[in-house]
C-alpha positions as a LaTeX table, in Angstrom:
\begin{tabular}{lrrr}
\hline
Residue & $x$ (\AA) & $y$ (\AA) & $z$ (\AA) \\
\hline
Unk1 & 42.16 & 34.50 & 60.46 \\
Unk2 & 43.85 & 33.38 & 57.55 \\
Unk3 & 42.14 & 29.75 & 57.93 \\
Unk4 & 38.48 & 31.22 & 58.14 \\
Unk5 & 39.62 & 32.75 & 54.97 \\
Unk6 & 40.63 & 29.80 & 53.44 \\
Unk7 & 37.31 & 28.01 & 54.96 \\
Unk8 & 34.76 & 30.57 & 53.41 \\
Unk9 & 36.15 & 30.25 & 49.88 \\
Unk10 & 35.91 & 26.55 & 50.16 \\
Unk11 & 32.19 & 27.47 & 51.18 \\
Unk12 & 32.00 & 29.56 & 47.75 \\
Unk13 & 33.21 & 27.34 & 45.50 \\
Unk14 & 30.82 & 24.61 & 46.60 \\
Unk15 & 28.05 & 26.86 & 46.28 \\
Unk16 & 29.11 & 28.16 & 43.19 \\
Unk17 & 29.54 & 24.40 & 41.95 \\
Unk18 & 26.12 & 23.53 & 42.89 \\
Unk19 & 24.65 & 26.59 & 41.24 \\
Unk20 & 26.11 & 25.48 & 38.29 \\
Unk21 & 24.00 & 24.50 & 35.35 \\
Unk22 & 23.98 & 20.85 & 34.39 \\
Unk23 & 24.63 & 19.82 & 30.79 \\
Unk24 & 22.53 & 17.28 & 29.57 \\
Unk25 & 24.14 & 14.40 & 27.20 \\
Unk26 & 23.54 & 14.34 & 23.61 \\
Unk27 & 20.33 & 12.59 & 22.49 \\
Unk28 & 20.99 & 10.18 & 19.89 \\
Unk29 & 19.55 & 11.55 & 16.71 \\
Unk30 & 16.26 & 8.73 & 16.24 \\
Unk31 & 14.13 & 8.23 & 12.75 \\
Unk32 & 17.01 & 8.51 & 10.80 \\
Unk33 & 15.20 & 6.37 & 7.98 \\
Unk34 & 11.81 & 7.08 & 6.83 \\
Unk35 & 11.64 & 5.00 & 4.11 \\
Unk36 & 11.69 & 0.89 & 3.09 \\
Unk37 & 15.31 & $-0.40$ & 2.82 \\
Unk38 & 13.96 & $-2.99$ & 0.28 \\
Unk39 & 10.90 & $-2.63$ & $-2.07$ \\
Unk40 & 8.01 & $-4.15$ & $-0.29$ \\
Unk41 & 6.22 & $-5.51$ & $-3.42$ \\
Unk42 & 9.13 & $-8.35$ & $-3.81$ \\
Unk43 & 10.15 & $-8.96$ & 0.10 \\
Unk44 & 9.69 & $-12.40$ & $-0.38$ \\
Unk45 & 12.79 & $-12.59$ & $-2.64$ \\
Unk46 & 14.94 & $-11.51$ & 0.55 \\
Unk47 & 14.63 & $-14.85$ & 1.16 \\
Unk48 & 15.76 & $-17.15$ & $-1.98$ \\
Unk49 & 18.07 & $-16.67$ & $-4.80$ \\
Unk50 & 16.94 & $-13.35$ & $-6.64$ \\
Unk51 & 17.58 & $-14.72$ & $-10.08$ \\
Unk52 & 13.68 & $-14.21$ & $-11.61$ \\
Unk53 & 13.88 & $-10.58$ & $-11.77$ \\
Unk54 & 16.70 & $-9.13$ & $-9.97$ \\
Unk55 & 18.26 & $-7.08$ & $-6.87$ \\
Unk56 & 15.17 & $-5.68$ & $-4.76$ \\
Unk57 & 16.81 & $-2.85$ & $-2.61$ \\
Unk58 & 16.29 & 0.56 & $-2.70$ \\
Unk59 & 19.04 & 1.73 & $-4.31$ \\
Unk60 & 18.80 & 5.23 & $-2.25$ \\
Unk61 & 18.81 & 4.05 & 0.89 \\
Unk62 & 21.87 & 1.95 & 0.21 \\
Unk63 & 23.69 & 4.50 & $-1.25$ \\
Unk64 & 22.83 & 7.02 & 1.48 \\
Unk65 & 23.79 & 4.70 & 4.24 \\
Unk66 & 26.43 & 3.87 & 2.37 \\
Unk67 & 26.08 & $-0.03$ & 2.78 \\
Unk68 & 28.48 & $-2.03$ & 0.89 \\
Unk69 & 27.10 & $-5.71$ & 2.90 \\
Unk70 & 23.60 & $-6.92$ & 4.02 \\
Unk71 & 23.41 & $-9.81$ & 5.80 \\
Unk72 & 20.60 & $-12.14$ & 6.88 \\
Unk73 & 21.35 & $-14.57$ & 9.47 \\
Unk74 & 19.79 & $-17.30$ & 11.78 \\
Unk75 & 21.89 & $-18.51$ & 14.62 \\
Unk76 & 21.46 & $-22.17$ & 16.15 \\
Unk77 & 23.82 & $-23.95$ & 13.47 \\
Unk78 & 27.00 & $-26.24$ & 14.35 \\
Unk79 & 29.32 & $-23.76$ & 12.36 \\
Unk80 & 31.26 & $-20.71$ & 13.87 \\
Unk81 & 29.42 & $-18.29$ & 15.31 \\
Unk82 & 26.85 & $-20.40$ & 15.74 \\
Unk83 & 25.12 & $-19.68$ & 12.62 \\
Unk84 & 23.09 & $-22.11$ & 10.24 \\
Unk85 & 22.02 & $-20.36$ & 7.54 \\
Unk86 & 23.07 & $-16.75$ & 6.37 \\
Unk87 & 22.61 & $-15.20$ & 3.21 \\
Unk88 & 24.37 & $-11.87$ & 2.10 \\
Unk89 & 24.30 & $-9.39$ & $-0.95$ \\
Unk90 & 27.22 & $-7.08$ & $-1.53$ \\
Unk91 & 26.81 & $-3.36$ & $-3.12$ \\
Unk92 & 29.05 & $-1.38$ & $-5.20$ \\
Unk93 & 29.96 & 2.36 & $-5.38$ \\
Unk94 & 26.91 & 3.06 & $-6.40$ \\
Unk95 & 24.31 & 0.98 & $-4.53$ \\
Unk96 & 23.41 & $-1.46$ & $-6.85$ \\
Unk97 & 23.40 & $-5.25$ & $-5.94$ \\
Unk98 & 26.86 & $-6.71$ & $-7.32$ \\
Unk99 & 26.44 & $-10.16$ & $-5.56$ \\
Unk100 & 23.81 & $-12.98$ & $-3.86$ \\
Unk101 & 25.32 & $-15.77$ & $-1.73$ \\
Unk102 & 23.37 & $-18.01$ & 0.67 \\
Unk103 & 24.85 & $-20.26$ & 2.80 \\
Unk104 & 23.49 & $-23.45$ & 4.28 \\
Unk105 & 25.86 & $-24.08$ & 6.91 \\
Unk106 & 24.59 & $-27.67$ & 8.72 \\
Unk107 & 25.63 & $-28.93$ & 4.76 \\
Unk108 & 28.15 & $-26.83$ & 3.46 \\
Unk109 & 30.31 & $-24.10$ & 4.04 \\
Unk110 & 30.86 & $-23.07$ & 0.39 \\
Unk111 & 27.38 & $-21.89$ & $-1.12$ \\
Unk112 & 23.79 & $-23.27$ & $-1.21$ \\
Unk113 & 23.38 & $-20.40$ & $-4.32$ \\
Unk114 & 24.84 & $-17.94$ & $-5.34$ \\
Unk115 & 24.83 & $-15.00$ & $-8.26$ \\
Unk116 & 26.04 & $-12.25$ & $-9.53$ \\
Unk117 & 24.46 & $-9.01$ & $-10.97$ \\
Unk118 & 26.17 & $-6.89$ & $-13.96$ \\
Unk119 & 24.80 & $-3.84$ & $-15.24$ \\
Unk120 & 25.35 & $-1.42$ & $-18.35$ \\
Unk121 & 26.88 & 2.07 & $-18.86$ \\
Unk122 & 23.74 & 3.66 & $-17.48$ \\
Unk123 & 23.43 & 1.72 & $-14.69$ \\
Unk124 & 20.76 & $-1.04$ & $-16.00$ \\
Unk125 & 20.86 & $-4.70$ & $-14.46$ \\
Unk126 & 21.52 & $-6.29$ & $-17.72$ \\
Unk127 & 22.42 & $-9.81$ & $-16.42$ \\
Unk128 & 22.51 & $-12.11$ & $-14.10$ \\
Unk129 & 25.10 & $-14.56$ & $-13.59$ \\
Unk130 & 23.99 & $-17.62$ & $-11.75$ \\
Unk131 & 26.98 & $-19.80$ & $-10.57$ \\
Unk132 & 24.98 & $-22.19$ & $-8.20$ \\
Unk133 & 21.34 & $-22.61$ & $-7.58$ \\
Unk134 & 20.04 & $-25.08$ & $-4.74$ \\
Unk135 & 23.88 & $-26.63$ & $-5.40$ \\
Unk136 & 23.42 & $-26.93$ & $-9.34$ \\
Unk137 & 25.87 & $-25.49$ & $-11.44$ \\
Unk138 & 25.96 & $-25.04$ & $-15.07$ \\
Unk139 & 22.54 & $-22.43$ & $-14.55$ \\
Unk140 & 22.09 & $-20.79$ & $-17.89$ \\
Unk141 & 22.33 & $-16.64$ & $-17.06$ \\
Unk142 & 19.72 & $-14.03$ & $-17.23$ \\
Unk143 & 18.99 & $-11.40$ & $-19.33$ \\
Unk144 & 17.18 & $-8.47$ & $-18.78$ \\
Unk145 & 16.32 & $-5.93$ & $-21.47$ \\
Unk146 & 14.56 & $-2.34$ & $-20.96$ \\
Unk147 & 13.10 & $-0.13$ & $-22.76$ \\
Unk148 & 10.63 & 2.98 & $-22.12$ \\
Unk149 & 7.61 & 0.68 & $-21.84$ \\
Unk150 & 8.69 & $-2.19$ & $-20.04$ \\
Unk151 & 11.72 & $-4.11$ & $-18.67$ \\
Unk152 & 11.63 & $-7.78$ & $-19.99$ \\
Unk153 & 13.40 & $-10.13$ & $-17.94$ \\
Unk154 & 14.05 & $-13.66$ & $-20.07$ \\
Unk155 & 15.53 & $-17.14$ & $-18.72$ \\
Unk156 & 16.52 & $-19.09$ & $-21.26$ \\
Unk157 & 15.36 & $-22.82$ & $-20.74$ \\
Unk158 & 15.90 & $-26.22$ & $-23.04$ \\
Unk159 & 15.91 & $-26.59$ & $-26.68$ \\
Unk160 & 16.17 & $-22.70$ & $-27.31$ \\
Unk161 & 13.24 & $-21.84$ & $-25.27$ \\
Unk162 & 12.91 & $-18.46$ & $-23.08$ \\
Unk163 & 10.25 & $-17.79$ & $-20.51$ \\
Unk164 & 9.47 & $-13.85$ & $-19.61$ \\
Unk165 & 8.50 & $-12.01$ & $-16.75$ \\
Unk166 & 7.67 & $-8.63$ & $-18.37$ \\
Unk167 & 7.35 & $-5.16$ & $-16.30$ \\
Unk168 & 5.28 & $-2.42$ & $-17.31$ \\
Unk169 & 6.58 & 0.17 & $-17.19$ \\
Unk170 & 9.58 & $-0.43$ & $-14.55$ \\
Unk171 & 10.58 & $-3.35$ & $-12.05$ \\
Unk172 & 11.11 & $-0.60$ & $-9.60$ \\
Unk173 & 6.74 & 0.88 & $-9.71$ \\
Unk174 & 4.74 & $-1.99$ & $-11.88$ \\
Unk175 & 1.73 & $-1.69$ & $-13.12$ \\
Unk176 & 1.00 & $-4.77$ & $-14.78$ \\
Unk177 & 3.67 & $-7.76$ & $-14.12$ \\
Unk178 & 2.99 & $-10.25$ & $-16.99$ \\
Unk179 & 4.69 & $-13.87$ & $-16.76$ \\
Unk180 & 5.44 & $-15.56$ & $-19.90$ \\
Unk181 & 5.53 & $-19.50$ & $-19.49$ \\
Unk182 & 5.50 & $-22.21$ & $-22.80$ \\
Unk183 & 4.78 & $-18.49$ & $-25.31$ \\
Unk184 & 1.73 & $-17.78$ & $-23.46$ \\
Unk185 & 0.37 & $-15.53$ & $-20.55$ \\
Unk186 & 0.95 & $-17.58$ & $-17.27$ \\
Unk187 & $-0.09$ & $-15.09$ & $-15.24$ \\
Unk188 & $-0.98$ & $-11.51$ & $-14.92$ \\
Unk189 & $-0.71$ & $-9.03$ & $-11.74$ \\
Unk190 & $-2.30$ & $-5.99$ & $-11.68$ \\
Unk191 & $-0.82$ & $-3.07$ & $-9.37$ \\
Unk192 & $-3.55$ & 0.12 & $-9.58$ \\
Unk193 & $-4.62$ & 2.57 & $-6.85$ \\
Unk194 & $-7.16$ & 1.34 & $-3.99$ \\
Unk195 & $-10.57$ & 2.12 & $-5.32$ \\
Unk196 & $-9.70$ & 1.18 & $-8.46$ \\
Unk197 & $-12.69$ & $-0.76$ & $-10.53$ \\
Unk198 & $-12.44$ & $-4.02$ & $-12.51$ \\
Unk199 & $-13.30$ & $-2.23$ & $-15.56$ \\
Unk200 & $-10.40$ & $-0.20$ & $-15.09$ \\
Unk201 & $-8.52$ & $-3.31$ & $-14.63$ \\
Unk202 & $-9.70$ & $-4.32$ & $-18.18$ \\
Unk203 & $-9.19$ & $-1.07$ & $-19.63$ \\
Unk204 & $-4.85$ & $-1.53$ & $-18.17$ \\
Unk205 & $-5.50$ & $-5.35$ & $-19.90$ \\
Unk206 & $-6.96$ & $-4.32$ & $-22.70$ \\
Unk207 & $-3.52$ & $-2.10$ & $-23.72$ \\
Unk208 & $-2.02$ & $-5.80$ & $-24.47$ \\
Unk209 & $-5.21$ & $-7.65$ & $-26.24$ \\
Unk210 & $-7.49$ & $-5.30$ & $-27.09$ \\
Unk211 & $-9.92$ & $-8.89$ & $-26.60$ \\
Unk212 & $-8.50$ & $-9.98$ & $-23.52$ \\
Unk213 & $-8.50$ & $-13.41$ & $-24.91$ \\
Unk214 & $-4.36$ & $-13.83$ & $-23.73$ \\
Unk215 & $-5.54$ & $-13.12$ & $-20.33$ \\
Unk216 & $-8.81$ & $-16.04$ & $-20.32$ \\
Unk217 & $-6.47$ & $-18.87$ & $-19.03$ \\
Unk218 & $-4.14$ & $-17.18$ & $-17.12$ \\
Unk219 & $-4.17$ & $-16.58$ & $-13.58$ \\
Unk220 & $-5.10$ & $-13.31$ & $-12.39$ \\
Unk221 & $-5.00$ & $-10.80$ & $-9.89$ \\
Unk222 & $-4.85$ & $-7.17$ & $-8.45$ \\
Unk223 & $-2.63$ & $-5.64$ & $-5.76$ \\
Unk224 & $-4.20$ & $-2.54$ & $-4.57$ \\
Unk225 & $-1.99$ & 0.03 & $-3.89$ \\
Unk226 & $-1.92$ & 3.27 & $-1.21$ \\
Unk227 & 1.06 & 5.87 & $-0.78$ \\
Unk228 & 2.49 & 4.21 & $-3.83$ \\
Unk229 & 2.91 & 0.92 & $-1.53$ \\
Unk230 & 0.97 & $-2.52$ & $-1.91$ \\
Unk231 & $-1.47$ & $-2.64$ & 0.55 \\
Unk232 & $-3.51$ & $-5.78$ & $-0.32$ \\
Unk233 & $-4.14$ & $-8.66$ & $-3.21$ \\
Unk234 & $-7.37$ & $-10.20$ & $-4.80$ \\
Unk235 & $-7.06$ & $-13.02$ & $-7.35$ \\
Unk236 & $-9.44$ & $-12.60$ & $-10.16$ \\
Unk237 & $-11.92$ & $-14.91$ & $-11.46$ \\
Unk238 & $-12.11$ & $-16.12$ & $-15.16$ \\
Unk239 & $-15.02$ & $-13.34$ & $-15.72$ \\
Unk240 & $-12.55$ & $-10.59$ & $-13.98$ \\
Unk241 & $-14.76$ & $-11.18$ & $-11.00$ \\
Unk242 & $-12.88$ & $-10.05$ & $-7.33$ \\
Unk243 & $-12.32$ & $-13.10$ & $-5.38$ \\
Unk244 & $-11.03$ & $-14.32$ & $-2.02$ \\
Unk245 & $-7.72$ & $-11.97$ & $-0.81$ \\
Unk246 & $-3.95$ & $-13.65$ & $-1.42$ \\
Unk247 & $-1.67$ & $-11.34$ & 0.17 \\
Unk248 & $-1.75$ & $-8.33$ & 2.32 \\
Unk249 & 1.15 & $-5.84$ & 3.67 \\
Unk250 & 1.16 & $-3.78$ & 6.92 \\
Unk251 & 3.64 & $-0.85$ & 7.56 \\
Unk252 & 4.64 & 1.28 & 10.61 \\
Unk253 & 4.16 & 5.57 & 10.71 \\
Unk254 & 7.13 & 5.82 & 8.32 \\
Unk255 & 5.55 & 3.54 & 6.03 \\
Unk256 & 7.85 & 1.30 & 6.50 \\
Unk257 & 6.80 & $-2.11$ & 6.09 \\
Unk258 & 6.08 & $-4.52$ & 9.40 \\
Unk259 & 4.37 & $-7.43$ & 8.22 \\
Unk260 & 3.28 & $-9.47$ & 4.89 \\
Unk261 & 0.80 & $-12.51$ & 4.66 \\
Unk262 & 0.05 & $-14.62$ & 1.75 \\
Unk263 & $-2.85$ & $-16.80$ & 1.51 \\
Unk264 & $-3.89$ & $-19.50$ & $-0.45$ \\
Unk265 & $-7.59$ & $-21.04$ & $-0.62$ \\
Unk266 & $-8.05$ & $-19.14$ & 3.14 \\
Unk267 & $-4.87$ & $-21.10$ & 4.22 \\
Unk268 & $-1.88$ & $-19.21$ & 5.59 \\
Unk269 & 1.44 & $-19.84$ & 3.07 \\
Unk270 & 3.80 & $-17.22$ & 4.10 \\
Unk271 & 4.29 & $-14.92$ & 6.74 \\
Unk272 & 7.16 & $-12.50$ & 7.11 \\
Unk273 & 7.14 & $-9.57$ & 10.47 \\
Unk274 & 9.71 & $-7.11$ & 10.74 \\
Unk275 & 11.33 & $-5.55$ & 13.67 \\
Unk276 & 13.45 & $-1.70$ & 13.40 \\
Unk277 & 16.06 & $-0.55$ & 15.50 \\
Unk278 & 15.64 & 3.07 & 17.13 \\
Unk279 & 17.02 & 4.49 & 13.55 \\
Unk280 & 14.74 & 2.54 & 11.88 \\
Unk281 & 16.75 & $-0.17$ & 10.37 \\
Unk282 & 15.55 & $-3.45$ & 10.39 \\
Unk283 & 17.06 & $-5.61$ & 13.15 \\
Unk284 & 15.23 & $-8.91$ & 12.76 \\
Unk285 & 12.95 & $-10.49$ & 9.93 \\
Unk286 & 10.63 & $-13.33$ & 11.14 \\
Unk287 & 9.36 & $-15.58$ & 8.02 \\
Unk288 & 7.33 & $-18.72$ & 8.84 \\
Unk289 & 8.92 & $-18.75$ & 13.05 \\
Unk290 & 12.53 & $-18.60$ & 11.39 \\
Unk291 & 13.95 & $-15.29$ & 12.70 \\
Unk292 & 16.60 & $-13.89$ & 10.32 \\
Unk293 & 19.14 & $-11.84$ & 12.10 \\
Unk294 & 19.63 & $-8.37$ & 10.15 \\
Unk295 & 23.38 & $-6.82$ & 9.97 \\
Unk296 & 24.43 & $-4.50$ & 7.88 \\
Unk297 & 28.39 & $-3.22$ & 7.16 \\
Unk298 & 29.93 & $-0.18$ & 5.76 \\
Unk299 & 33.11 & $-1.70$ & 4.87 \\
\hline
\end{tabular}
């Protein structure tokens, strides 16, 4: 008797253990970033030494992710790890940009360029340092000076000579980027609203030459913008006229951005494409076939 006991609890237990309820695993919290890790208007820059206007990351997203290393890498080189090329930036405490270094490893191990990024009590980029560019050393630094209007950022050439790319009102959302070459307008980028007309164009000109006669041999153009992000460019003709498109941006549903063409004459210059992990950080960046490698490091 006291083994059919023993035999029917046995019997209970299983059931009981197959009644059970099952407890699914934890899903892995997904979209963890909804917004660009970089500022799309300058992604280009990723790519080369920073040094005409400055860090480009979004200083939130660094600072809530707490990144203190970005890396870009492309693997197929002769040096460790197999890499070839790599180029990091380093952030401090508080998000900012402290460093640029890109490596060209099939030459050198030490770096191709590299710069560094100091900024004022408040928190301003102020100047950049640039210890090596394209191997040349000796680079004169550069100096960038803000106000409430604009942010002016100078490099100081021969003979006492500056050139200017000048931001109104901020680097960070531009409305007008003018570039300063020899003392006179270069070029001139306007950044307005899709929809917006040429004579409002002008009108954002005519706040800087009330003639527009700075403007008549300069090269021109307008980035239309939607959500706050660039969306498309026009160059402009010397009577303001809307001509053939230059550059165009394409973004995912968290506006994130996937892909960026630039076009000159109808012919294809530069193409960059994007790829996100499944917390929407970028895992791979694809510019002209060369696929960049995206790591990122919290310590």
């Amino acid at each position: 008797m006291f083994k059919y006991l023993i035999l029917l609890g046995l019997v209970f237990l299983a059931a009981c253990s197959q009644n059970k309820t099952k407890v699914e695993p934890e899903k892995k919290n997904t979209n963890t970033l909804k917004e660009n890790i970089f500022n799309p208007l300058y992604v280009t820059a990723l790519f080369d030494s920073p040094n005409n206007f400055g860090p480009i990351w979004n200083t939130d997203v660094i600072l809530a992710l707490k990144l203190k290393k970005v890396s870009l890498y492309v693997k197929g080189g002769r040096y460790k790890n197999n890499m070839s090329e790599k180029l990091t930036y380093s952030f401090n405490a508080a998000g900012k940009a402290i460093d640029f270094n890109h490596f060209l490893y099939n030459n050198s191990t030490s770096p191709f360029s590299n710069s560094g990024f100091t900024y004022d009590s408040k928190g301003f980029l102020e100047k950049i340092d640039v210890f090596k560019y394209m191997e040349f050393g000796n680079v004169p630094p550069i100096f960038i000076r803000k106000d409430s209007a604009k942010t002016v950022v100078i490099t100081s050439k021969n003979n006492n000579n500056f050139d200017s790319l000048i931001f109104y009102p901020t680097i960070e959302n531009p409305k007008l980027i003018v570039e300063i070459v020899n003392h006179k307008v270069n070029s001139a980028e306007f950044l307005l609203e899709k929809g917006t007309s040429l004579e409002e164009i002008q009108a954002l000109a005519k706040t800087l030459d009330s003639t527009l006669k700075i403007f008549a041999l300069s090269e021109k153009s307008v980035t239309y913008l939607e959500n706050d992000l660039p969306i498309e460019s026009y160059r402009l003709g010397m009577n303001w006229n809307k001509q053939e498109k230059s550059k165009s941006w394409e973004y995912n549903e968290n506006q994130q951005l996937i892909g960026f063409s630039e076009r000159l004459h109808g012919t294809l210059i530069k193409n960059i494409v994007i790829y996100y992990d499944d917390d929407n950080l970028p895992t791979e960046l694809v510019i002209d076939r060369k696929r960049f490698i995206f790591y990122s490091s919290t310590k």
